[in-house]
mmCIF file of N, CA and C in Angstrom:
data_model
loop_
_atom_site.group_PDB
_atom_site.id
_atom_site.type_symbol
_atom_site.label_atom_id
_atom_site.label_comp_id
_atom_site.label_asym_id
_atom_site.label_seq_id
_atom_site.Cartn_x
_atom_site.Cartn_y
_atom_site.Cartn_z
ATOM 1 N N LEU D 1 -16.711 -30.073 -3.364
ATOM 2 C CA LEU D 1 -16.348 -28.687 -3.200
ATOM 3 C C LEU D 1 -17.045 -27.867 -4.267
ATOM 4 N N ARG D 2 -17.275 -26.618 -3.940
ATOM 5 C CA ARG D 2 -18.010 -25.764 -4.856
ATOM 6 C C ARG D 2 -17.252 -24.472 -5.090
ATOM 7 N N ASP D 3 -17.490 -23.873 -6.246
ATOM 8 C CA ASP D 3 -16.981 -22.534 -6.477
ATOM 9 C C ASP D 3 -18.175 -21.647 -6.801
ATOM 10 N N ARG D 4 -17.931 -20.367 -6.897
ATOM 11 C CA ARG D 4 -18.985 -19.384 -7.118
ATOM 12 C C ARG D 4 -20.106 -19.502 -6.073
ATOM 13 N N THR D 5 -19.718 -19.721 -4.844
ATOM 14 C CA THR D 5 -20.678 -19.803 -3.751
ATOM 15 C C THR D 5 -20.983 -18.398 -3.240
ATOM 16 N N ARG D 6 -22.006 -18.293 -2.421
ATOM 17 C CA ARG D 6 -22.336 -16.997 -1.829
ATOM 18 C C ARG D 6 -21.221 -16.646 -0.859
ATOM 19 N N GLY D 7 -20.660 -15.486 -1.005
ATOM 20 C CA GLY D 7 -19.536 -15.074 -0.179
ATOM 21 C C GLY D 7 -19.973 -14.443 1.134
ATOM 22 N N HIS D 8 -18.986 -14.013 1.887
ATOM 23 C CA HIS D 8 -19.264 -13.305 3.133
ATOM 24 C C HIS D 8 -19.252 -11.797 2.877
ATOM 25 N N ALA D 9 -19.709 -11.054 3.855
ATOM 26 C CA ALA D 9 -19.834 -9.595 3.721
ATOM 27 C C ALA D 9 -18.463 -8.912 3.735
ATOM 28 N N TRP D 10 -18.402 -7.753 3.089
ATOM 29 C CA TRP D 10 -17.167 -6.964 3.042
ATOM 30 C C TRP D 10 -16.691 -6.612 4.448
ATOM 31 N N ARG D 11 -17.610 -6.317 5.364
ATOM 32 C CA ARG D 11 -17.218 -5.960 6.738
ATOM 33 C C ARG D 11 -16.468 -7.121 7.415
ATOM 34 N N ASP D 12 -16.834 -8.366 7.061
ATOM 35 C CA ASP D 12 -16.104 -9.519 7.592
ATOM 36 C C ASP D 12 -14.682 -9.559 7.039
ATOM 37 N N THR D 13 -14.546 -9.269 5.759
ATOM 38 C CA THR D 13 -13.218 -9.212 5.140
ATOM 39 C C THR D 13 -12.381 -8.121 5.788
ATOM 40 N N GLN D 14 -12.978 -6.941 5.965
ATOM 41 C CA GLN D 14 -12.251 -5.844 6.610
ATOM 42 C C GLN D 14 -11.764 -6.257 7.998
ATOM 43 N N HIS D 15 -12.637 -6.867 8.758
ATOM 44 C CA HIS D 15 -12.289 -7.291 10.113
ATOM 45 C C HIS D 15 -11.120 -8.286 10.093
ATOM 46 N N ILE D 16 -11.175 -9.255 9.212
ATOM 47 C CA ILE D 16 -10.115 -10.267 9.106
ATOM 48 C C ILE D 16 -8.787 -9.618 8.707
ATOM 49 N N LEU D 17 -8.822 -8.734 7.715
ATOM 50 C CA LEU D 17 -7.590 -8.078 7.264
ATOM 51 C C LEU D 17 -7.040 -7.132 8.320
ATOM 52 N N GLU D 18 -7.925 -6.458 9.061
ATOM 53 C CA GLU D 18 -7.470 -5.583 10.145
ATOM 54 C C GLU D 18 -6.789 -6.393 11.251
ATOM 55 N N GLN D 19 -7.283 -7.589 11.524
ATOM 56 C CA GLN D 19 -6.653 -8.447 12.523
ATOM 57 C C GLN D 19 -5.236 -8.824 12.116
ATOM 58 N N HIS D 20 -5.024 -9.029 10.818
ATOM 59 C CA HIS D 20 -3.706 -9.481 10.345
ATOM 60 C C HIS D 20 -2.754 -8.343 10.009
ATOM 61 N N PHE D 21 -3.297 -7.228 9.481
ATOM 62 C CA PHE D 21 -2.426 -6.163 8.971
ATOM 63 C C PHE D 21 -2.597 -4.825 9.685
ATOM 64 N N GLY D 22 -3.532 -4.731 10.618
ATOM 65 C CA GLY D 22 -3.780 -3.471 11.308
ATOM 66 C C GLY D 22 -4.926 -2.701 10.678
ATOM 67 N N SER D 23 -5.405 -1.714 11.409
ATOM 68 C CA SER D 23 -6.609 -0.990 10.978
ATOM 69 C C SER D 23 -6.387 -0.117 9.748
ATOM 70 N N ARG D 24 -5.131 0.172 9.432
ATOM 71 C CA ARG D 24 -4.854 1.035 8.276
ATOM 72 C C ARG D 24 -4.406 0.226 7.049
ATOM 73 N N PHE D 25 -4.815 -1.039 6.982
ATOM 74 C CA PHE D 25 -4.342 -1.879 5.875
ATOM 75 C C PHE D 25 -4.699 -1.294 4.524
ATOM 76 N N GLN D 26 -5.864 -0.627 4.403
ATOM 77 C CA GLN D 26 -6.258 -0.087 3.099
ATOM 78 C C GLN D 26 -5.472 1.162 2.744
ATOM 79 N N SER D 27 -5.227 2.028 3.689
ATOM 80 C CA SER D 27 -4.493 3.253 3.352
ATOM 81 C C SER D 27 -2.990 3.011 3.256
ATOM 82 N N ASP D 28 -2.472 2.070 4.045
ATOM 83 C CA ASP D 28 -1.027 1.839 4.073
ATOM 84 C C ASP D 28 -0.548 0.721 3.155
ATOM 85 N N LEU D 29 -1.385 -0.288 2.951
ATOM 86 C CA LEU D 29 -0.892 -1.493 2.279
ATOM 87 C C LEU D 29 -1.615 -1.799 0.974
ATOM 88 N N LEU D 30 -2.934 -1.870 1.023
ATOM 89 C CA LEU D 30 -3.697 -2.335 -0.132
ATOM 90 C C LEU D 30 -4.835 -1.391 -0.486
ATOM 91 N N GLN D 31 -4.985 -1.158 -1.774
ATOM 92 C CA GLN D 31 -6.198 -0.512 -2.276
ATOM 93 C C GLN D 31 -7.042 -1.655 -2.832
ATOM 94 N N MET D 32 -8.150 -1.957 -2.149
ATOM 95 C CA MET D 32 -8.943 -3.134 -2.515
ATOM 96 C C MET D 32 -10.334 -2.746 -2.979
ATOM 97 N N GLU D 33 -10.823 -3.527 -3.925
ATOM 98 C CA GLU D 33 -12.223 -3.418 -4.304
ATOM 99 C C GLU D 33 -13.038 -4.148 -3.246
ATOM 100 N N ASP D 34 -14.226 -3.644 -2.938
ATOM 101 C CA ASP D 34 -15.000 -4.279 -1.876
ATOM 102 C C ASP D 34 -15.915 -5.400 -2.377
ATOM 103 N N GLU D 35 -15.918 -5.653 -3.664
ATOM 104 C CA GLU D 35 -16.669 -6.779 -4.227
ATOM 105 C C GLU D 35 -15.683 -7.870 -4.624
ATOM 106 N N PRO D 36 -15.914 -9.081 -4.158
ATOM 107 C CA PRO D 36 -14.992 -10.163 -4.532
ATOM 108 C C PRO D 36 -15.105 -10.496 -6.018
ATOM 109 N N ILE D 37 -13.985 -10.936 -6.597
ATOM 110 C CA ILE D 37 -14.016 -11.374 -7.993
ATOM 111 C C ILE D 37 -14.349 -12.854 -8.089
ATOM 112 N N GLY D 38 -14.345 -13.537 -6.943
ATOM 113 C CA GLY D 38 -14.704 -14.949 -6.906
ATOM 114 C C GLY D 38 -14.880 -15.411 -5.471
ATOM 115 N N SER D 39 -15.709 -16.429 -5.317
ATOM 116 C CA SER D 39 -15.931 -16.981 -3.989
ATOM 117 C C SER D 39 -16.079 -18.489 -4.099
ATOM 118 N N GLY D 40 -15.429 -19.199 -3.195
ATOM 119 C CA GLY D 40 -15.522 -20.650 -3.153
ATOM 120 C C GLY D 40 -15.980 -21.106 -1.787
ATOM 121 N N CYS D 41 -15.853 -22.380 -1.524
ATOM 122 C CA CYS D 41 -16.359 -22.909 -0.256
ATOM 123 C C CYS D 41 -15.473 -22.542 0.927
ATOM 124 N N ILE D 42 -14.230 -22.165 0.710
ATOM 125 C CA ILE D 42 -13.299 -21.872 1.799
ATOM 126 C C ILE D 42 -12.992 -20.377 1.908
ATOM 127 N N ALA D 43 -12.928 -19.696 0.781
ATOM 128 C CA ALA D 43 -12.478 -18.304 0.783
ATOM 129 C C ALA D 43 -13.061 -17.554 -0.411
ATOM 130 N N GLN D 44 -12.814 -16.252 -0.404
ATOM 131 C CA GLN D 44 -13.141 -15.448 -1.581
ATOM 132 C C GLN D 44 -11.949 -14.583 -1.940
ATOM 133 N N VAL D 45 -11.930 -14.130 -3.184
ATOM 134 C CA VAL D 45 -10.774 -13.425 -3.732
ATOM 135 C C VAL D 45 -11.171 -12.020 -4.147
ATOM 136 N N TYR D 46 -10.293 -11.071 -3.818
ATOM 137 C CA TYR D 46 -10.498 -9.665 -4.159
ATOM 138 C C TYR D 46 -9.354 -9.180 -5.036
ATOM 139 N N ARG D 47 -9.659 -8.219 -5.881
ATOM 140 C CA ARG D 47 -8.632 -7.530 -6.670
ATOM 141 C C ARG D 47 -8.107 -6.384 -5.814
ATOM 142 N N ALA D 48 -6.784 -6.199 -5.803
ATOM 143 C CA ALA D 48 -6.176 -5.138 -4.997
ATOM 144 C C ALA D 48 -4.937 -4.603 -5.700
ATOM 145 N N ILE D 49 -4.510 -3.436 -5.257
ATOM 146 C CA ILE D 49 -3.277 -2.815 -5.755
ATOM 147 C C ILE D 49 -2.415 -2.487 -4.540
ATOM 148 N N LEU D 50 -1.165 -2.870 -4.621
ATOM 149 C CA LEU D 50 -0.229 -2.630 -3.529
ATOM 150 C C LEU D 50 0.043 -1.131 -3.418
ATOM 151 N N GLN D 51 -0.070 -0.582 -2.210
ATOM 152 C CA GLN D 51 0.067 0.855 -1.973
ATOM 153 C C GLN D 51 1.494 1.286 -1.640
ATOM 154 N N ARG D 52 2.374 0.321 -1.374
ATOM 155 C CA ARG D 52 3.773 0.661 -1.077
ATOM 156 C C ARG D 52 4.664 -0.509 -1.473
ATOM 157 N N ASP D 53 5.939 -0.214 -1.631
ATOM 158 C CA ASP D 53 6.915 -1.269 -1.912
ATOM 159 C C ASP D 53 6.995 -2.208 -0.716
ATOM 160 N N THR D 54 7.131 -3.492 -0.983
ATOM 161 C CA THR D 54 7.264 -4.463 0.112
ATOM 162 C C THR D 54 8.630 -5.124 0.121
ATOM 163 N N GLY D 55 9.443 -4.829 -0.857
ATOM 164 C CA GLY D 55 10.716 -5.526 -0.997
ATOM 165 C C GLY D 55 10.588 -6.696 -1.952
ATOM 166 N N LEU D 56 9.436 -7.328 -1.929
ATOM 167 C CA LEU D 56 9.168 -8.435 -2.838
ATOM 168 C C LEU D 56 8.459 -7.937 -4.094
ATOM 169 N N TYR D 57 7.538 -6.974 -3.909
ATOM 170 C CA TYR D 57 6.778 -6.407 -5.027
ATOM 171 C C TYR D 57 6.789 -4.890 -4.923
ATOM 172 N N PRO D 58 6.843 -4.206 -6.069
ATOM 173 C CA PRO D 58 6.847 -2.743 -6.039
ATOM 174 C C PRO D 58 5.442 -2.167 -5.849
ATOM 175 N N LYS D 59 5.386 -0.927 -5.420
ATOM 176 C CA LYS D 59 4.130 -0.197 -5.296
ATOM 177 C C LYS D 59 3.411 -0.231 -6.651
ATOM 178 N N GLY D 60 2.101 -0.415 -6.616
ATOM 179 C CA GLY D 60 1.311 -0.436 -7.841
ATOM 180 C C GLY D 60 1.078 -1.831 -8.406
ATOM 181 N N THR D 61 1.691 -2.841 -7.801
ATOM 182 C CA THR D 61 1.508 -4.212 -8.268
ATOM 183 C C THR D 61 0.062 -4.646 -8.049
ATOM 184 N N GLU D 62 -0.549 -5.210 -9.087
ATOM 185 C CA GLU D 62 -1.906 -5.746 -8.960
ATOM 186 C C GLU D 62 -1.828 -7.091 -8.257
ATOM 187 N N LEU D 63 -2.735 -7.296 -7.308
ATOM 188 C CA LEU D 63 -2.742 -8.513 -6.507
ATOM 189 C C LEU D 63 -4.110 -9.171 -6.491
ATOM 190 N N ALA D 64 -4.098 -10.450 -6.252
ATOM 191 C CA ALA D 64 -5.315 -11.185 -5.913
ATOM 192 C C ALA D 64 -5.189 -11.507 -4.427
ATOM 193 N N VAL D 65 -6.125 -11.020 -3.625
ATOM 194 C CA VAL D 65 -6.085 -11.225 -2.176
ATOM 195 C C VAL D 65 -7.167 -12.233 -1.808
ATOM 196 N N LYS D 66 -6.730 -13.362 -1.264
ATOM 197 C CA LYS D 66 -7.651 -14.430 -0.891
ATOM 198 C C LYS D 66 -7.909 -14.360 0.604
ATOM 199 N N VAL D 67 -9.175 -14.291 0.984
ATOM 200 C CA VAL D 67 -9.562 -14.149 2.379
ATOM 201 C C VAL D 67 -10.495 -15.296 2.748
ATOM 202 N N GLN D 68 -10.113 -16.053 3.777
ATOM 203 C CA GLN D 68 -10.960 -17.161 4.212
ATOM 204 C C GLN D 68 -12.282 -16.636 4.767
ATOM 205 N N HIS D 69 -13.324 -17.448 4.585
ATOM 206 C CA HIS D 69 -14.613 -17.122 5.181
ATOM 207 C C HIS D 69 -14.472 -17.155 6.701
ATOM 208 N N PRO D 70 -15.193 -16.286 7.395
ATOM 209 C CA PRO D 70 -15.099 -16.263 8.861
ATOM 210 C C PRO D 70 -15.448 -17.621 9.472
ATOM 211 N N ASN D 71 -14.655 -18.027 10.445
ATOM 212 C CA ASN D 71 -14.889 -19.267 11.204
ATOM 213 C C ASN D 71 -14.897 -20.528 10.357
ATOM 214 N N ILE D 72 -14.255 -20.511 9.206
ATOM 215 C CA ILE D 72 -14.323 -21.667 8.311
ATOM 216 C C ILE D 72 -13.662 -22.903 8.925
ATOM 217 N N LEU D 73 -12.573 -22.725 9.654
ATOM 218 C CA LEU D 73 -11.930 -23.877 10.278
ATOM 219 C C LEU D 73 -12.887 -24.554 11.260
ATOM 220 N N HIS D 74 -13.539 -23.769 12.086
ATOM 221 C CA HIS D 74 -14.502 -24.322 13.044
ATOM 222 C C HIS D 74 -15.634 -25.049 12.315
ATOM 223 N N LYS D 75 -16.157 -24.442 11.270
ATOM 224 C CA LYS D 75 -17.267 -25.049 10.521
ATOM 225 C C LYS D 75 -16.853 -26.376 9.893
ATOM 226 N N VAL D 76 -15.668 -26.413 9.305
ATOM 227 C CA VAL D 76 -15.186 -27.648 8.679
ATOM 228 C C VAL D 76 -14.964 -28.730 9.744
ATOM 229 N N CYS D 77 -14.392 -28.346 10.882
ATOM 230 C CA CYS D 77 -14.169 -29.321 11.953
ATOM 231 C C CYS D 77 -15.491 -29.870 12.492
ATOM 232 N N VAL D 78 -16.491 -29.022 12.635
ATOM 233 C CA VAL D 78 -17.812 -29.485 13.073
ATOM 234 C C VAL D 78 -18.396 -30.444 12.037
ATOM 235 N N ASP D 79 -18.262 -30.115 10.767
ATOM 236 C CA ASP D 79 -18.756 -31.002 9.705
ATOM 237 C C ASP D 79 -18.108 -32.383 9.799
ATOM 238 N N PHE D 80 -16.797 -32.417 10.003
ATOM 239 C CA PHE D 80 -16.110 -33.706 10.091
ATOM 240 C C PHE D 80 -16.477 -34.455 11.374
ATOM 241 N N PHE D 81 -16.701 -33.733 12.448
ATOM 242 C CA PHE D 81 -17.148 -34.365 13.688
ATOM 243 C C PHE D 81 -18.503 -35.044 13.458
ATOM 244 N N VAL D 82 -19.426 -34.328 12.823
ATOM 245 C CA VAL D 82 -20.762 -34.875 12.546
ATOM 246 C C VAL D 82 -20.663 -36.072 11.594
ATOM 247 N N LEU D 83 -19.872 -35.949 10.547
ATOM 248 C CA LEU D 83 -19.689 -37.065 9.611
ATOM 249 C C LEU D 83 -19.127 -38.298 10.315
ATOM 250 N N ASP D 84 -18.177 -38.088 11.215
ATOM 251 C CA ASP D 84 -17.600 -39.207 11.952
ATOM 252 C C ASP D 84 -18.649 -39.874 12.833
ATOM 253 N N LYS D 85 -19.477 -39.088 13.492
ATOM 254 C CA LYS D 85 -20.526 -39.652 14.354
ATOM 255 C C LYS D 85 -21.549 -40.436 13.531
ATOM 256 N N ILE D 86 -21.922 -39.917 12.372
ATOM 257 C CA ILE D 86 -22.873 -40.622 11.500
ATOM 258 C C ILE D 86 -22.255 -41.930 11.001
ATOM 259 N N ALA D 87 -20.985 -41.871 10.575
ATOM 260 C CA ALA D 87 -20.305 -43.081 10.099
ATOM 261 C C ALA D 87 -20.219 -44.127 11.207
ATOM 262 N N THR D 88 -19.891 -43.688 12.413
ATOM 263 C CA THR D 88 -19.815 -44.610 13.557
ATOM 264 C C THR D 88 -21.171 -45.248 13.816
ATOM 265 N N PHE D 89 -22.212 -44.440 13.796
ATOM 266 C CA PHE D 89 -23.570 -44.933 14.025
ATOM 267 C C PHE D 89 -23.971 -45.963 12.961
ATOM 268 N N LEU D 90 -23.730 -45.636 11.702
ATOM 269 C CA LEU D 90 -24.114 -46.545 10.615
ATOM 270 C C LEU D 90 -23.335 -47.858 10.661
ATOM 271 N N GLU D 91 -22.054 -47.773 10.975
ATOM 272 C CA GLU D 91 -21.243 -48.996 11.061
ATOM 273 C C GLU D 91 -21.668 -49.880 12.232
ATOM 274 N N ALA D 92 -22.294 -49.289 13.244
ATOM 275 C CA ALA D 92 -22.698 -50.051 14.429
ATOM 276 C C ALA D 92 -24.034 -50.777 14.259
ATOM 277 N N ILE D 93 -24.764 -50.495 13.192
ATOM 278 C CA ILE D 93 -26.056 -51.160 12.968
ATOM 279 C C ILE D 93 -25.784 -52.489 12.268
ATOM 280 N N PRO D 94 -25.966 -53.603 12.983
ATOM 281 C CA PRO D 94 -25.565 -54.914 12.451
ATOM 282 C C PRO D 94 -26.257 -55.297 11.139
ATOM 283 N N PHE D 95 -27.543 -55.084 11.018
ATOM 284 C CA PHE D 95 -28.242 -55.556 9.820
ATOM 285 C C PHE D 95 -27.905 -54.757 8.563
ATOM 286 N N LEU D 96 -27.298 -53.581 8.730
ATOM 287 C CA LEU D 96 -26.854 -52.824 7.548
ATOM 288 C C LEU D 96 -25.551 -53.390 6.981
ATOM 289 N N ASN D 97 -24.756 -54.003 7.848
ATOM 290 C CA ASN D 97 -23.495 -54.627 7.441
ATOM 291 C C ASN D 97 -22.612 -53.662 6.629
ATOM 292 N N LEU D 98 -22.404 -52.451 7.181
ATOM 293 C CA LEU D 98 -21.617 -51.429 6.485
ATOM 294 C C LEU D 98 -20.171 -51.330 6.963
ATOM 295 N N ARG D 99 -19.828 -52.116 7.970
ATOM 296 C CA ARG D 99 -18.475 -52.026 8.520
ATOM 297 C C ARG D 99 -17.411 -52.270 7.439
ATOM 298 N N TYR D 100 -17.703 -53.126 6.475
ATOM 299 C CA TYR D 100 -16.722 -53.435 5.424
ATOM 300 C C TYR D 100 -16.404 -52.221 4.551
ATOM 301 N N LEU D 101 -17.288 -51.228 4.548
ATOM 302 C CA LEU D 101 -17.039 -50.017 3.758
ATOM 303 C C LEU D 101 -16.030 -49.081 4.422
ATOM 304 N N SER D 102 -15.775 -49.300 5.695
ATOM 305 C CA SER D 102 -14.848 -48.447 6.456
ATOM 306 C C SER D 102 -15.228 -46.969 6.330
ATOM 307 N N LEU D 103 -16.461 -46.681 6.654
ATOM 308 C CA LEU D 103 -16.954 -45.307 6.543
ATOM 309 C C LEU D 103 -16.135 -44.339 7.387
ATOM 310 N N ARG D 104 -15.804 -44.756 8.600
ATOM 311 C CA ARG D 104 -15.017 -43.867 9.474
ATOM 312 C C ARG D 104 -13.636 -43.606 8.876
ATOM 313 N N ASP D 105 -13.021 -44.621 8.285
ATOM 314 C CA ASP D 105 -11.722 -44.425 7.637
ATOM 315 C C ASP D 105 -11.837 -43.456 6.464
ATOM 316 N N SER D 106 -12.931 -43.565 5.719
ATOM 317 C CA SER D 106 -13.142 -42.657 4.590
ATOM 318 C C SER D 106 -13.286 -41.216 5.061
ATOM 319 N N VAL D 107 -14.035 -41.017 6.140
ATOM 320 C CA VAL D 107 -14.187 -39.672 6.711
ATOM 321 C C VAL D 107 -12.827 -39.150 7.174
ATOM 322 N N GLU D 108 -12.055 -39.997 7.838
ATOM 323 C CA GLU D 108 -10.733 -39.602 8.327
ATOM 324 C C GLU D 108 -9.801 -39.231 7.167
ATOM 325 N N GLN D 109 -9.828 -40.005 6.101
ATOM 326 C CA GLN D 109 -8.983 -39.709 4.939
ATOM 327 C C GLN D 109 -9.403 -38.398 4.278
ATOM 328 N N PHE D 110 -10.707 -38.190 4.142
ATOM 329 C CA PHE D 110 -11.199 -36.953 3.544
ATOM 330 C C PHE D 110 -10.797 -35.760 4.414
ATOM 331 N N CYS D 111 -10.895 -35.927 5.715
ATOM 332 C CA CYS D 111 -10.490 -34.869 6.648
ATOM 333 C C CYS D 111 -9.003 -34.550 6.480
ATOM 334 N N SER D 112 -8.171 -35.575 6.366
ATOM 335 C CA SER D 112 -6.727 -35.353 6.242
ATOM 336 C C SER D 112 -6.365 -34.678 4.919
ATOM 337 N N ILE D 113 -7.225 -34.811 3.923
ATOM 338 C CA ILE D 113 -7.007 -34.130 2.642
ATOM 339 C C ILE D 113 -7.567 -32.711 2.684
ATOM 340 N N MET D 114 -8.701 -32.545 3.334
ATOM 341 C CA MET D 114 -9.405 -31.259 3.332
ATOM 342 C C MET D 114 -8.759 -30.224 4.254
ATOM 343 N N LEU D 115 -8.363 -30.611 5.448
ATOM 344 C CA LEU D 115 -7.833 -29.632 6.401
ATOM 345 C C LEU D 115 -6.622 -28.866 5.879
ATOM 346 N N PRO D 116 -5.666 -29.503 5.196
ATOM 347 C CA PRO D 116 -4.552 -28.717 4.646
ATOM 348 C C PRO D 116 -4.993 -27.675 3.606
ATOM 349 N N GLN D 117 -6.153 -27.876 2.991
ATOM 350 C CA GLN D 117 -6.658 -26.902 2.029
ATOM 351 C C GLN D 117 -6.993 -25.565 2.697
ATOM 352 N N LEU D 118 -7.179 -25.586 4.013
ATOM 353 C CA LEU D 118 -7.488 -24.368 4.757
ATOM 354 C C LEU D 118 -6.244 -23.532 5.038
ATOM 355 N N ASP D 119 -5.085 -24.087 4.811
ATOM 356 C CA ASP D 119 -3.832 -23.387 5.060
ATOM 357 C C ASP D 119 -3.419 -22.620 3.808
ATOM 358 N N LEU D 120 -3.765 -21.342 3.772
ATOM 359 C CA LEU D 120 -3.468 -20.539 2.578
ATOM 360 C C LEU D 120 -1.975 -20.269 2.429
ATOM 361 N N THR D 121 -1.195 -20.435 3.498
ATOM 362 C CA THR D 121 0.257 -20.283 3.344
ATOM 363 C C THR D 121 0.827 -21.429 2.510
ATOM 364 N N LEU D 122 0.226 -22.592 2.614
ATOM 365 C CA LEU D 122 0.640 -23.727 1.782
ATOM 366 C C LEU D 122 0.339 -23.428 0.313
ATOM 367 N N GLU D 123 -0.824 -22.854 0.058
ATOM 368 C CA GLU D 123 -1.166 -22.464 -1.311
ATOM 369 C C GLU D 123 -0.181 -21.410 -1.835
ATOM 370 N N ALA D 124 0.196 -20.469 -0.984
ATOM 371 C CA ALA D 124 1.159 -19.437 -1.388
ATOM 372 C C ALA D 124 2.507 -20.065 -1.748
ATOM 373 N N LYS D 125 2.926 -21.059 -0.968
ATOM 374 C CA LYS D 125 4.181 -21.754 -1.271
ATOM 375 C C LYS D 125 4.103 -22.467 -2.620
ATOM 376 N N HIS D 126 2.952 -23.039 -2.916
ATOM 377 C CA HIS D 126 2.775 -23.697 -4.211
ATOM 378 C C HIS D 126 2.834 -22.679 -5.349
ATOM 379 N N LEU D 127 2.252 -21.507 -5.149
ATOM 380 C CA LEU D 127 2.320 -20.451 -6.164
ATOM 381 C C LEU D 127 3.759 -19.976 -6.365
ATOM 382 N N GLU D 128 4.493 -19.872 -5.274
ATOM 383 C CA GLU D 128 5.907 -19.484 -5.396
ATOM 384 C C GLU D 128 6.683 -20.516 -6.206
ATOM 385 N N ARG D 129 6.409 -21.777 -5.952
ATOM 386 C CA ARG D 129 7.087 -22.844 -6.697
ATOM 387 C C ARG D 129 6.696 -22.801 -8.169
ATOM 388 N N PHE D 130 5.413 -22.551 -8.421
ATOM 389 C CA PHE D 130 4.932 -22.434 -9.793
ATOM 390 C C PHE D 130 5.640 -21.271 -10.493
ATOM 391 N N GLN D 131 5.783 -20.148 -9.785
ATOM 392 C CA GLN D 131 6.489 -18.982 -10.324
ATOM 393 C C GLN D 131 7.936 -19.348 -10.640
ATOM 394 N N GLN D 132 8.551 -20.076 -9.742
ATOM 395 C CA GLN D 132 9.938 -20.494 -9.922
ATOM 396 C C GLN D 132 10.078 -21.390 -11.155
ATOM 397 N N ASP D 133 9.136 -22.303 -11.337
ATOM 398 C CA ASP D 133 9.221 -23.258 -12.431
ATOM 399 C C ASP D 133 8.798 -22.688 -13.784
ATOM 400 N N PHE D 134 7.818 -21.768 -13.788
ATOM 401 C CA PHE D 134 7.244 -21.313 -15.055
ATOM 402 C C PHE D 134 7.292 -19.803 -15.258
ATOM 403 N N GLY D 135 7.913 -19.062 -14.334
ATOM 404 C CA GLY D 135 7.935 -17.605 -14.408
ATOM 405 C C GLY D 135 8.532 -17.048 -15.684
ATOM 406 N N SER D 136 9.460 -17.743 -16.277
ATOM 407 C CA SER D 136 10.102 -17.237 -17.495
ATOM 408 C C SER D 136 9.400 -17.709 -18.767
ATOM 409 N N ASP D 137 8.359 -18.490 -18.639
ATOM 410 C CA ASP D 137 7.632 -19.003 -19.801
ATOM 411 C C ASP D 137 6.534 -18.016 -20.185
ATOM 412 N N PRO D 138 6.631 -17.360 -21.348
ATOM 413 C CA PRO D 138 5.645 -16.335 -21.732
ATOM 414 C C PRO D 138 4.260 -16.929 -22.028
ATOM 415 N N GLN D 139 4.165 -18.233 -22.169
ATOM 416 C CA GLN D 139 2.866 -18.854 -22.454
ATOM 417 C C GLN D 139 2.095 -19.230 -21.198
ATOM 418 N N VAL D 140 2.710 -19.036 -20.036
ATOM 419 C CA VAL D 140 2.069 -19.404 -18.769
ATOM 420 C C VAL D 140 1.785 -18.126 -17.977
ATOM 421 N N HIS D 141 0.516 -17.947 -17.573
ATOM 422 C CA HIS D 141 0.094 -16.800 -16.755
ATOM 423 C C HIS D 141 -0.618 -17.309 -15.508
ATOM 424 N N PHE D 142 -0.377 -16.676 -14.406
ATOM 425 C CA PHE D 142 -1.047 -17.022 -13.155
ATOM 426 C C PHE D 142 -0.996 -15.828 -12.239
ATOM 427 N N PRO D 143 -1.879 -15.798 -11.216
ATOM 428 C CA PRO D 143 -1.909 -14.630 -10.320
ATOM 429 C C PRO D 143 -0.689 -14.585 -9.411
#
C-alpha cells in the first residue's frame, strides 16, 4: 500500500459528495478546501468546516473528510481477479512446482484483508472507539 499517491480531481470529489449529500453539500453542510491534504491508494482527505449543527458536532467544527477514489472497489476487485488468474496459471505449471506455496490461498487471504479497508464506515467506527477510549487523555490527539 502507498500513501502520498496522485489523487483524483476535485470534480470527482464534488460528484461523489453530491451523490451522498445532495448538490448543496458545500453551502448547506461543509465548507471544503478543494486541494486534498493527503492522498493514499484508496482515498484522499480534505480539510473542511461544518456549516451547521448536526447534533453530534456544532457548527464550525473542523473536519477531515475522506473521499474514496472513483471506482476504487471495481479496480481492487479487478486486481484481485487478475492476481487469482495468474496464481492459478502458475500453480498449474508442473515443472515450476509452485502448488506448495498456495499462491491462490495467499491471494484470497490478501483479498479478505484488503476489501474491508474499502469500508470507510468501519474506519469511522474505529475512530469512534478510539475517541471513547482516549478522548479524555490530553496527550492523545486524532482527527
